[in-house]
XYZ file of C-alpha atoms in Angstrom:
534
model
C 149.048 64.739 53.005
C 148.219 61.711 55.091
C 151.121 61.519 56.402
C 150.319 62.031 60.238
C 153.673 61.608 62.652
C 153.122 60.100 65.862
C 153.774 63.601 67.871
C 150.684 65.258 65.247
C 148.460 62.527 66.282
C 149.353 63.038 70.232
C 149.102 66.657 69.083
C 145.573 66.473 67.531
C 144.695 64.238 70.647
C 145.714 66.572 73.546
C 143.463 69.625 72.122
C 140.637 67.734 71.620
C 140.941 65.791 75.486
C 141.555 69.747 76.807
C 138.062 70.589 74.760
C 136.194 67.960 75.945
C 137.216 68.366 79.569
C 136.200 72.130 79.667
C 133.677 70.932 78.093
C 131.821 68.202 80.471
C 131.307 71.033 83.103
C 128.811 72.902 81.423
C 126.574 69.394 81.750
C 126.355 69.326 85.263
C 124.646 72.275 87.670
C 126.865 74.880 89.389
C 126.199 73.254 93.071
C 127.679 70.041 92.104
C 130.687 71.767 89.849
C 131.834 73.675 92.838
C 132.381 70.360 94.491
C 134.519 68.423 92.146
C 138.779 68.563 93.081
C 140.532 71.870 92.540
C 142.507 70.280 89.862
C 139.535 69.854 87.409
C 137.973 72.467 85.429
C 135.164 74.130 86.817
C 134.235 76.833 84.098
C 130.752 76.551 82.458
C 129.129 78.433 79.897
C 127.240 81.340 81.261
C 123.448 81.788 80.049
C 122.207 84.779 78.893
C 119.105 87.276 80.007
C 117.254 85.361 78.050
C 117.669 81.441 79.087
C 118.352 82.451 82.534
C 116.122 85.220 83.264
C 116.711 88.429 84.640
C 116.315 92.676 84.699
C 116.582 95.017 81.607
C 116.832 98.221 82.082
C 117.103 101.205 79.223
C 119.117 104.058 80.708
C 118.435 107.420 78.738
C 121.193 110.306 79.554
C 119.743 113.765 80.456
C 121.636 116.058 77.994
C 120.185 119.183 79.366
C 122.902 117.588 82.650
C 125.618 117.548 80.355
C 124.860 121.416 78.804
C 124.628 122.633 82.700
C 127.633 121.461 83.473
C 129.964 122.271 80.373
C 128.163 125.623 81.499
C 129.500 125.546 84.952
C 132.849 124.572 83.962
C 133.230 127.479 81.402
C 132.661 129.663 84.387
C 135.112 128.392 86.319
C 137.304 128.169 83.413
C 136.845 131.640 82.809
C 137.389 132.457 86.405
C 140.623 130.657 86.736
C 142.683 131.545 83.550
C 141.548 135.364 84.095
C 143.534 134.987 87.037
C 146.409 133.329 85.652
C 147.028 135.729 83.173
C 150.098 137.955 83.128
C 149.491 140.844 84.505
C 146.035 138.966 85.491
C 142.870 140.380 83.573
C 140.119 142.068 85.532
C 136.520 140.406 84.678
C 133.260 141.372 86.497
C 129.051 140.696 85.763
C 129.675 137.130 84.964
C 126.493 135.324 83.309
C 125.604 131.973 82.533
C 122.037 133.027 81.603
C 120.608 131.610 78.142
C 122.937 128.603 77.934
C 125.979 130.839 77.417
C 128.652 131.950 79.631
C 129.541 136.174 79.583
C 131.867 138.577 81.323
C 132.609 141.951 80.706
C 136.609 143.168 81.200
C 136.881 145.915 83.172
C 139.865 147.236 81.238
C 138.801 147.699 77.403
C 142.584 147.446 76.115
C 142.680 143.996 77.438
C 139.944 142.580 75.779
C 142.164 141.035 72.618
C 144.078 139.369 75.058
C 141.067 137.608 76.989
C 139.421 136.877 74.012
C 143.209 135.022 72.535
C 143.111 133.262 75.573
C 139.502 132.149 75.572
C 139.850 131.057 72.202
C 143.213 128.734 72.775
C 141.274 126.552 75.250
C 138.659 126.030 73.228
C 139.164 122.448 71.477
C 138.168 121.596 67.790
C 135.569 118.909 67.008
C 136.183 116.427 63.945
C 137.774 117.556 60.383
C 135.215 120.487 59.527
C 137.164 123.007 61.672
C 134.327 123.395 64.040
C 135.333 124.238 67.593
C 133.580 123.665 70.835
C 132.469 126.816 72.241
C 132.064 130.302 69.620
C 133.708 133.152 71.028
C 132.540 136.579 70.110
C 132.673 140.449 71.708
C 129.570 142.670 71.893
C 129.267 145.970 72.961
C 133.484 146.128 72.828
C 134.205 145.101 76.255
C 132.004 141.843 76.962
C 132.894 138.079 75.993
C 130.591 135.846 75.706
C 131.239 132.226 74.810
C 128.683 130.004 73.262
C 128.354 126.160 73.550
C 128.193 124.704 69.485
C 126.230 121.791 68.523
C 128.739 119.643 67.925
C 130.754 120.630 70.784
C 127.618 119.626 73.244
C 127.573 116.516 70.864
C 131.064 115.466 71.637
C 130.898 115.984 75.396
C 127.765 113.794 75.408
C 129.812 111.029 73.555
C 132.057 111.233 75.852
C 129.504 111.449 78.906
C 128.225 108.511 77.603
C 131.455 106.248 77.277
C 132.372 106.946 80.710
C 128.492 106.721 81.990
C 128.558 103.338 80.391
C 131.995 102.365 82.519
C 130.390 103.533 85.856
C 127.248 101.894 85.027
C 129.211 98.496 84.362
C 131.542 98.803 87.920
C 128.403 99.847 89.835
C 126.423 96.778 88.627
C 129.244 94.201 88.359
C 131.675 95.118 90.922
C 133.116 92.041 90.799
C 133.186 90.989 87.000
C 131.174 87.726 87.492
C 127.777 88.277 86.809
C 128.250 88.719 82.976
C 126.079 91.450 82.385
C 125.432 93.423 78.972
C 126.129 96.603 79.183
C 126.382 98.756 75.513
C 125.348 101.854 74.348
C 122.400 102.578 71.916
C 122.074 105.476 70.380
C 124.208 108.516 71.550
C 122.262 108.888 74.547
C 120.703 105.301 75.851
C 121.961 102.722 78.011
C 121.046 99.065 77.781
C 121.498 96.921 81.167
C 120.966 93.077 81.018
C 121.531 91.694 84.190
C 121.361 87.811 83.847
C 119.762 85.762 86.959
C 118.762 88.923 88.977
C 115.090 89.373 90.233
C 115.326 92.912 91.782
C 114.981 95.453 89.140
C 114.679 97.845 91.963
C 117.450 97.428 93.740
C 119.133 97.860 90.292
C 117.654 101.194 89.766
C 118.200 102.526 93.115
C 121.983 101.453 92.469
C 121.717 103.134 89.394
C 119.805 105.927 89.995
C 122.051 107.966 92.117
C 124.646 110.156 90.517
C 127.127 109.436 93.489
C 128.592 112.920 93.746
C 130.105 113.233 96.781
C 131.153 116.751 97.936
C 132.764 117.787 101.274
C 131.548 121.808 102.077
C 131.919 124.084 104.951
C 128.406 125.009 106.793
C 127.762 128.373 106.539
C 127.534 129.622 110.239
C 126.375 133.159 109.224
C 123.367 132.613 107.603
C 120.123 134.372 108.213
C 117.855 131.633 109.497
C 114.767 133.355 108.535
C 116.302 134.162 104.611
C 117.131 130.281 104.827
C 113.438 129.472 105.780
C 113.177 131.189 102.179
C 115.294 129.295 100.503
C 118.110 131.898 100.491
C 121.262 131.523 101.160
C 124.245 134.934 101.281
C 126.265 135.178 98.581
C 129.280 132.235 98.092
C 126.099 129.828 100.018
C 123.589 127.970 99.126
C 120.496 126.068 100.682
C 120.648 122.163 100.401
C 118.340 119.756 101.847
C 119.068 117.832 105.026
C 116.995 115.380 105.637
C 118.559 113.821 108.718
C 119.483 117.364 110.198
C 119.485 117.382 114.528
C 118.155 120.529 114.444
C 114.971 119.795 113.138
C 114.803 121.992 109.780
C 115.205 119.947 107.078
C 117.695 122.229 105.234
C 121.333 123.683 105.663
C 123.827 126.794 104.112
C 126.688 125.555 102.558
C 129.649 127.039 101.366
C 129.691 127.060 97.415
C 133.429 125.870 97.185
C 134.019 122.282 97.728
C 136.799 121.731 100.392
C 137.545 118.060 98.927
C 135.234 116.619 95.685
C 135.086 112.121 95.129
C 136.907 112.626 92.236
C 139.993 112.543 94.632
C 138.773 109.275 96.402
C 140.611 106.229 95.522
C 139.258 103.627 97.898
C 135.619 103.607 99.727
C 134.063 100.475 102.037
C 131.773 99.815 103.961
C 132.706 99.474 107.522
C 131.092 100.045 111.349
C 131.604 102.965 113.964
C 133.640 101.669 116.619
C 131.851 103.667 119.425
C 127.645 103.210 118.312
C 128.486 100.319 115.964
C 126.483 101.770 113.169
C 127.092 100.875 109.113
C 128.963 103.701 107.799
C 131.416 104.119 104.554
C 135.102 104.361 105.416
C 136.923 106.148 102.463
C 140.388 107.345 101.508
C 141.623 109.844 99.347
C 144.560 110.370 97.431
C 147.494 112.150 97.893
C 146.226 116.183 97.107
C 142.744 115.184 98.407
C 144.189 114.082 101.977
C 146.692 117.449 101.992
C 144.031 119.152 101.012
C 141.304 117.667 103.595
C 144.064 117.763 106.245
C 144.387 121.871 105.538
C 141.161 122.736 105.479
C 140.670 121.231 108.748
C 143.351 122.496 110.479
C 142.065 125.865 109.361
C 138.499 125.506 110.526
C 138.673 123.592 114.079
C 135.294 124.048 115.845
C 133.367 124.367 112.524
C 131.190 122.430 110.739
C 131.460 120.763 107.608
C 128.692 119.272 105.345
C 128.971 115.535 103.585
C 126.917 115.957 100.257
C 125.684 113.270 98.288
C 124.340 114.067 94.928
C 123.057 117.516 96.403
C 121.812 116.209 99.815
C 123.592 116.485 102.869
C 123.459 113.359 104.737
C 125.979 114.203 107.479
C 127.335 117.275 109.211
C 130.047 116.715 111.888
C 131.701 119.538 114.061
C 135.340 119.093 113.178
C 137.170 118.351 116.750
C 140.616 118.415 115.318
C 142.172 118.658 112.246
C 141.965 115.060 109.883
C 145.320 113.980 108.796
C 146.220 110.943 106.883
C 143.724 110.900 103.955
C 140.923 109.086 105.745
C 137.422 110.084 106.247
C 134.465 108.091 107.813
C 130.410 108.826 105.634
C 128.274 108.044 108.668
C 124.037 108.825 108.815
C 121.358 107.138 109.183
C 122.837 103.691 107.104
C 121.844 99.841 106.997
C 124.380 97.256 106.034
C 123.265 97.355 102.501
C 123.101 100.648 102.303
C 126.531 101.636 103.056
C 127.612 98.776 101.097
C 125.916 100.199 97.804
C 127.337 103.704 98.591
C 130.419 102.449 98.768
C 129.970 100.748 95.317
C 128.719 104.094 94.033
C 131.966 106.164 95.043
C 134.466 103.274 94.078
C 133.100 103.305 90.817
C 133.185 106.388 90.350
C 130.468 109.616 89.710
C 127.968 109.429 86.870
C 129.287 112.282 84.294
C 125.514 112.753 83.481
C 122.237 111.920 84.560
C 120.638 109.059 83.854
C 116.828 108.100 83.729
C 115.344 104.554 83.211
C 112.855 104.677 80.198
C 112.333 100.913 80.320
C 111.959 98.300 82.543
C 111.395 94.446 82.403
C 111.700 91.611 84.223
C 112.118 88.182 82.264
C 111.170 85.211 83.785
C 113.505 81.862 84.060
C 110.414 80.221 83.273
C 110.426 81.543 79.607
C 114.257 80.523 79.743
C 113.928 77.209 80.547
C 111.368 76.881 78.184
C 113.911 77.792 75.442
C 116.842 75.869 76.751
C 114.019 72.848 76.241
C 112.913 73.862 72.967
C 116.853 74.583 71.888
C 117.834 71.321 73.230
C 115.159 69.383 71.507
C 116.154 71.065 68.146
C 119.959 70.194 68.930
C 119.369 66.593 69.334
C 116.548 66.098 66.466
C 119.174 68.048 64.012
C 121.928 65.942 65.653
C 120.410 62.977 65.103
C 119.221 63.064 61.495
C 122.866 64.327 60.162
C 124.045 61.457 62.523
C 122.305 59.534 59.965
C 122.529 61.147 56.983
C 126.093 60.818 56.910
C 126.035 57.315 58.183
C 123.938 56.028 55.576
C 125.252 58.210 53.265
C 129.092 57.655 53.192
C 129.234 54.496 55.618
C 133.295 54.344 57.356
C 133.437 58.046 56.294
C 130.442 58.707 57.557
C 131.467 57.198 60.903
C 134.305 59.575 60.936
C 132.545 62.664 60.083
C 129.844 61.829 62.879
C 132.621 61.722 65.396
C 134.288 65.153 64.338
C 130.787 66.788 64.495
C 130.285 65.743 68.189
C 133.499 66.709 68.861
C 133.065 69.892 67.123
C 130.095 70.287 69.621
C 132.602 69.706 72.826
C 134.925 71.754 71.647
C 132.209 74.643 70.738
C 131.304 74.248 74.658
C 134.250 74.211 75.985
C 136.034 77.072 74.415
C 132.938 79.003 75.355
C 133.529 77.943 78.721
C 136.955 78.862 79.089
C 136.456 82.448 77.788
C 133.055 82.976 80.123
C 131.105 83.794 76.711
C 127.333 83.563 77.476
C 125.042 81.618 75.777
C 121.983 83.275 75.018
C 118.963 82.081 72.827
C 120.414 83.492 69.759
C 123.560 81.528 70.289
C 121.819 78.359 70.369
C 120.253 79.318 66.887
C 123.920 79.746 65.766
C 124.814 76.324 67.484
C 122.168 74.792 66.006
C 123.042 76.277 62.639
C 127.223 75.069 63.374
C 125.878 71.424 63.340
C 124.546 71.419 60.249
C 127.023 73.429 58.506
C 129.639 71.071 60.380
C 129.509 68.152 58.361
C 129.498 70.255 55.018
C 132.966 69.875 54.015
C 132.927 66.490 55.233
C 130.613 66.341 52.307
C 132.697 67.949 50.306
C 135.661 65.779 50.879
C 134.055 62.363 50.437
C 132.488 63.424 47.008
C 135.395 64.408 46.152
C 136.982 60.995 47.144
C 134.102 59.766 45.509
C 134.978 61.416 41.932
C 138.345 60.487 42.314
C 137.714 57.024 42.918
C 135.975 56.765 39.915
C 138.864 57.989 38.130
C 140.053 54.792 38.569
C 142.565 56.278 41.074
C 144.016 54.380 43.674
C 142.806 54.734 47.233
C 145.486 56.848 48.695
C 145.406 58.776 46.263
C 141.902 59.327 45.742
C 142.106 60.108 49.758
C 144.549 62.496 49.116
C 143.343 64.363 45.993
C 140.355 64.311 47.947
C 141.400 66.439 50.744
C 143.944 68.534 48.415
C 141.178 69.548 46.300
C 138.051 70.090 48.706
C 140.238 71.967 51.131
C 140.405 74.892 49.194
C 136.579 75.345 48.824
C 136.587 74.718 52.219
C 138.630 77.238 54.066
C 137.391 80.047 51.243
C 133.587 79.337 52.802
C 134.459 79.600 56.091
C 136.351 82.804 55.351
C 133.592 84.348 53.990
C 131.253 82.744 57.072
C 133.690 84.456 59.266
C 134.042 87.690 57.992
C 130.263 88.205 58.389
C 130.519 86.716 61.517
C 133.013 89.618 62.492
C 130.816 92.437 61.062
C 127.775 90.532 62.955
C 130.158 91.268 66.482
C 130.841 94.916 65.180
C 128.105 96.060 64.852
C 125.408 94.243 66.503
C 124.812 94.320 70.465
C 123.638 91.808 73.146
C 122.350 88.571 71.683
C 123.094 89.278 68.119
C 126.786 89.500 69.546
C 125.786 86.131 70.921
C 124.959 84.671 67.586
C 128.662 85.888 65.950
C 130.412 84.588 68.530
C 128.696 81.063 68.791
C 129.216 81.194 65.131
C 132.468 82.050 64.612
C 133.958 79.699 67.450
C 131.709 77.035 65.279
C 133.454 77.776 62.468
C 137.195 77.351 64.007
C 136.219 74.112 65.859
C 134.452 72.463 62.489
C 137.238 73.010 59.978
C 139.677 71.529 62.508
C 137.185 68.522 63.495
C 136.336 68.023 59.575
C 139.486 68.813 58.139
C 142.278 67.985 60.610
C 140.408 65.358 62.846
C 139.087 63.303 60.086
C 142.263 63.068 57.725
C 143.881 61.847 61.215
C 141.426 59.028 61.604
C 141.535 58.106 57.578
C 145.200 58.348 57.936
C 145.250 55.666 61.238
C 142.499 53.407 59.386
C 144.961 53.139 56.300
C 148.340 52.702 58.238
C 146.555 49.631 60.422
C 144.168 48.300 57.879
C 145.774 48.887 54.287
C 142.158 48.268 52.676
C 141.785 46.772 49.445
C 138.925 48.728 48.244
C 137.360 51.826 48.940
C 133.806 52.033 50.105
C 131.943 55.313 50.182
C-alpha cells in the first residue's frame, strides 16, 4: 500500500498544481484577473445574492391566464377539427361562457361522431384515468367540454417550466451573470440576480408577456362604434398609444396574419432613413411564406404590430415583404429596442406573471459576511493547524498540508465549474475544514494502535491506512448521499451548501487519504526512520 511509483507521484502532483492554479484566481479582483496572459486561468468563484448583493424578485403565475387560454385554444380546436372531419361536421352558437367551451351540431345524427372526435384529443393526466377536459351532450345536439382540475393543474406545470426558461433567457441572455432562477410552489418564481442594483429594470424586463402579433387594420370600422369600444364582428378594439391619427385606439382583424412563435432571430438595429432604434426580426421558414402571402394579398392596406395587446406600430404595406424579414419600429430608445429584442428571442411568457416580492440586498451586508466568513475560516484554520501539529507532530505536518490543499482544490474546482459561493457555502466550507482532517485522525490512531502492537513501522503505516480507510470512505458516503438529497431538493443557497459540501468531501478524502500516504510513502523511501513518532 505504500508503494507509490514514480508516474503516481507525478500523477498525484499534476492534479493538485491544476487545483491550485484555478485556484489562485479567485484571490485576486476581477480587474486585475482580466489582465494576466491568455494562457493562465482566469475563472473565479462567483458570489452569490447574498455576499455580492443584488435583486430578488418572487414571480407568482396568474392561473386564471392559463384557464383563458386553454379556453381559447379549445375553441379553436373545436373550430379546426370540425372542419377536418370527413364529410366535415356543421357546428354553430359556439360559447366559451362559464369557463367551458360549447357548440351545438347542426345535424343531430352527427353528434356521436363530434363527440368521438372531441374525446380522442383530449389527453389523460397521471395513472387515475383522469383526462383533461370532460366531454358531455345536453339537450341531444350540444357539446360542451369542460376544463378538469387536474387538467388546468397540468397545463400550469407545464406553464410554469417553460415560464421559468423564458424568465432565465430574458434575464441572462448571455449565461454569465449566474442568476437563480427555480420554481417554488406550482405557481411562484424565485429570481436572484447577483450584483444588479435595478430591480426595476428587472421587472419591466420581466413584466411584459412579449406576445407579438402581426394583424390586418380593419378599414371598415364604424368610427363612432369604435369611440365605444366596439369593434364588427371578426375585429376588435386595441389600444394605440402612439397612433398618427390622434385616437388612441385601432380595429384589428381577430386572425393573426404571422404570431412570434414563428420568429427565430430578433435585434436591435437602426432605420437607415430617420436613424431611429428599432427591432429587426426574422422569421422562419412558414412564418416568412406566410408574411410574404399575406402581403402580396393586401398591398395598400394596413397592418397592425401588437405587443402584448398594444399596437405600437401600424405601417401601410407598399409592397409585398418577401424574404422572412420584418423591421418593429415606434417610438424606441436604444435600450428599449434592445430589451424587446431580448423579450422575443427568448421567447413569449406562456402565462402571466406578477411580482409579489421585491428586495434589494445590499453589498454592504455581503461584504460584511465575506469578513465575518473569512475570519471564521482562518480562526478554524488555525486552531486545527495546531491541533494536529501538536497532536501527531511529522503526521501532523502532513495532514496540515493536505487540509490547505484540500482548501485550493475546494476553490478551484468551484472555479472551473462557475459554482457560486453564497453565505451558506461558506458555512459548508467552514464545516469541510474541520471535517477534513478527520480521517487524518483516524489514520494516525490507528498507526498509533498498531505501533503499540509492537508492529514494525511499515507495517503499522500500512495497517494503518488498510484499516482506517474503510471507516473512512463509508462516512463520506453517507456525508454525500445527504449532500445529494440536500441538492434535490433544496433551492438557492441551500443548493449552495450541498455543493460546497460535497466537492469538500471529494477533495478531503483524496488530500487525506491519497496525498498523505504519498508524502509518508516519500518520507520512508528517503529517510528509512528508525522509530516512529506520533
Amino acid at each position: 500500500m505504500l508503494d507509490f511509483p514514480r508516474w503516481k507521484v507525478w500523477w498525484v502532483s499534476l492534479l493538485l498544481v491544476v487545483g491550485v492554479a484555478f485556484a489562485v484566481p479567485s484571490f485576486f479582483p476581477e480587474e486585475q484577473v482580466a489582465k494576466w496572459p491568455s494562457f493562465l486561468p482566469r475563472m473565479q468563484v462567483n458570489l452569490g445574492l447574498d455576499l455580492a448583493g443584488g435583486s430578488h424578485l418572487l414571480l407568482e403565475a396568474d392561473t386564471s391566464d392559463v384557464a383563458q387560454q386553454r379556453i381559447a385554444l379549445m375553441e379553436e380546436t373545436v373550430r379546426t377539427e370540425m372542419r377536418r372531419a370527413s364529410p366535415r361536421i356543421q357546428i354553430g352558437d359556439i360559447s366559451t361562457s362559464g369557463g367551458k367551451v360549447s357548440f351545438m351540431v347542426r345535424d343531430p345524427a352527427r353528434v356521436d361522431a363530434a363527440v368521438e372526435i372531441m374525446r380522442s384529443i383530449t389527453q389523460p393526466i397521471g395513472l387515475g384515468g383522469q383526462r383533461d377536459w370532460n366531454v358531455n351532450v345536453i339537450d341531444t345536439s350540444r357539446i360542451v367540454l369542460t376544463p378538469t382540475q387536474s387538467g388546468l393543474g397540468a397545463a400550469l406545470d407545464s406553464a410554469m417550466d417553460v415560464a421559468r426558461e423564458v424568465v432565465y433567457n430574458r434575464v441572462d441572455p448571455d449565461g454569465t451573470r449566474e442568476v437563480t432562477i427555480v420554481r417554488q410552489g406550482s405557481d411562484r418564481i424565485l429570481v436572484q440576480v447577483p450584483g444588479l442594483d435595478d430591480p426595476e429594470g428587472l421587472k419591466e424586463l420581466l413584466g411584459k408577456t412579449a406576445r407579438l402579433d402581426f394583424k390586418l387594420v380593419d378599414l371598415d370600422a364604424d368610427p363612432a362604434q369604435l369611440a365605444q369600444g366596439r369593434a364588427p364582428p371578426g375585429s376588435q378594439v386595441l389600444p394605440y398609444p402612439d397612433n398618427p391619427m390622434g385616437v388612441p385606439y385601432i380595429a384589428v382583424e381577430r386572425r393573426a396574419m404571422v404570431t412570434g412563435d414563428q420568429l427565430i432571430d430578433a435585434q436591435q438595429g437602426f432605420d437607415a432613413t430617420t436613424n431611429e432604434p428599432v427591432v429587426n426580426i426574422r422569421f422562419d421558414g412558414a412564418g416568412g411564406r406566410r408574411f410574404a402571402r399575406v402581403t402580396q394579398d393586401n398591398v395598400g392596406k394596413p397592418f397592425a404590430i401588437i405587443l402584448d395587446d398594444v399596437v405600437i406600430s401600424a405601417p401601410n404595406i407598399n409592397e409585398p415583404i418577401l424574404g422572412g424579414q420584418a423591421q418593429i419600429s415606434g417610438s424606441f430608445t436604444v435600450e428599449s429596442a434592445n430589451d424587446l429584442a431580448i423579450q422575443l428571442r427568448s421567447g413569449k411568457l406562456p402565462v402571466e406573471l406578477k411580482v409579489v416580492e421585491e428586495r434589494t440586498v445590499g453589498p454592504d451586508l455581503g461584504a460584511d459576511s465575506i469578513r465575518l466568513g473569512i475570519i471564521a475560516g482562518v480562526v478554524g484554520t488555525v486552531l486545527v493547524l495546531a491541533f494536529m501539529l501538536l497532536t501527531y507532530g511529522r503526521f501532523g505536518v502532513y495532514a496540515n498540508i493536505a487540509l490547505i490543499l484540500n482548501v485550493l482544490l475546494i476553490l478551484g474546482i468551484m472555479a472551473i465549474f462557475n459554482a457560486t459561493l453564497t453565505l451558506p457555502g461558506i458555512a459548508g466550507f467552514v464545516l469541510t475544514i474541520g471535517a477534513a482532517v478527520d480521517a487524518n485522525v483516524i489514520i494516525n490512531e490507528r498507526i498509533r494502535e498498531e505501533a503499540r502492537r509492537g508492529r514494525t513501522i511499515i507495517s503499522s503505516i500500512e495497517h494503518g491506512y488498510k484499516e482506517a480507510q474503510t471507516a473512512i470512505f463509508d462516512a463520506n458516503i453517507t456525508n454525500v448521499i445527504a449532500g445529494m438529497l440536500l441538492f434535490y431538493f433544496g433551492s438557492g443557497p441551500v443548493r449552495g451548501f450541498a455543493v460546497v459540501m460535497m466537492i469538500g468531501i471529494v477533495t478531503s478524502v483524496f488530500t487525506a487519504v491519497t496525498v498523505t500516504r504519498m508524502f509518508v510513502s516519500l518520507w520512508l523511501g528517503r529517510k528509512r526512520p528508525t522509530a516512529l513518532r506520533i
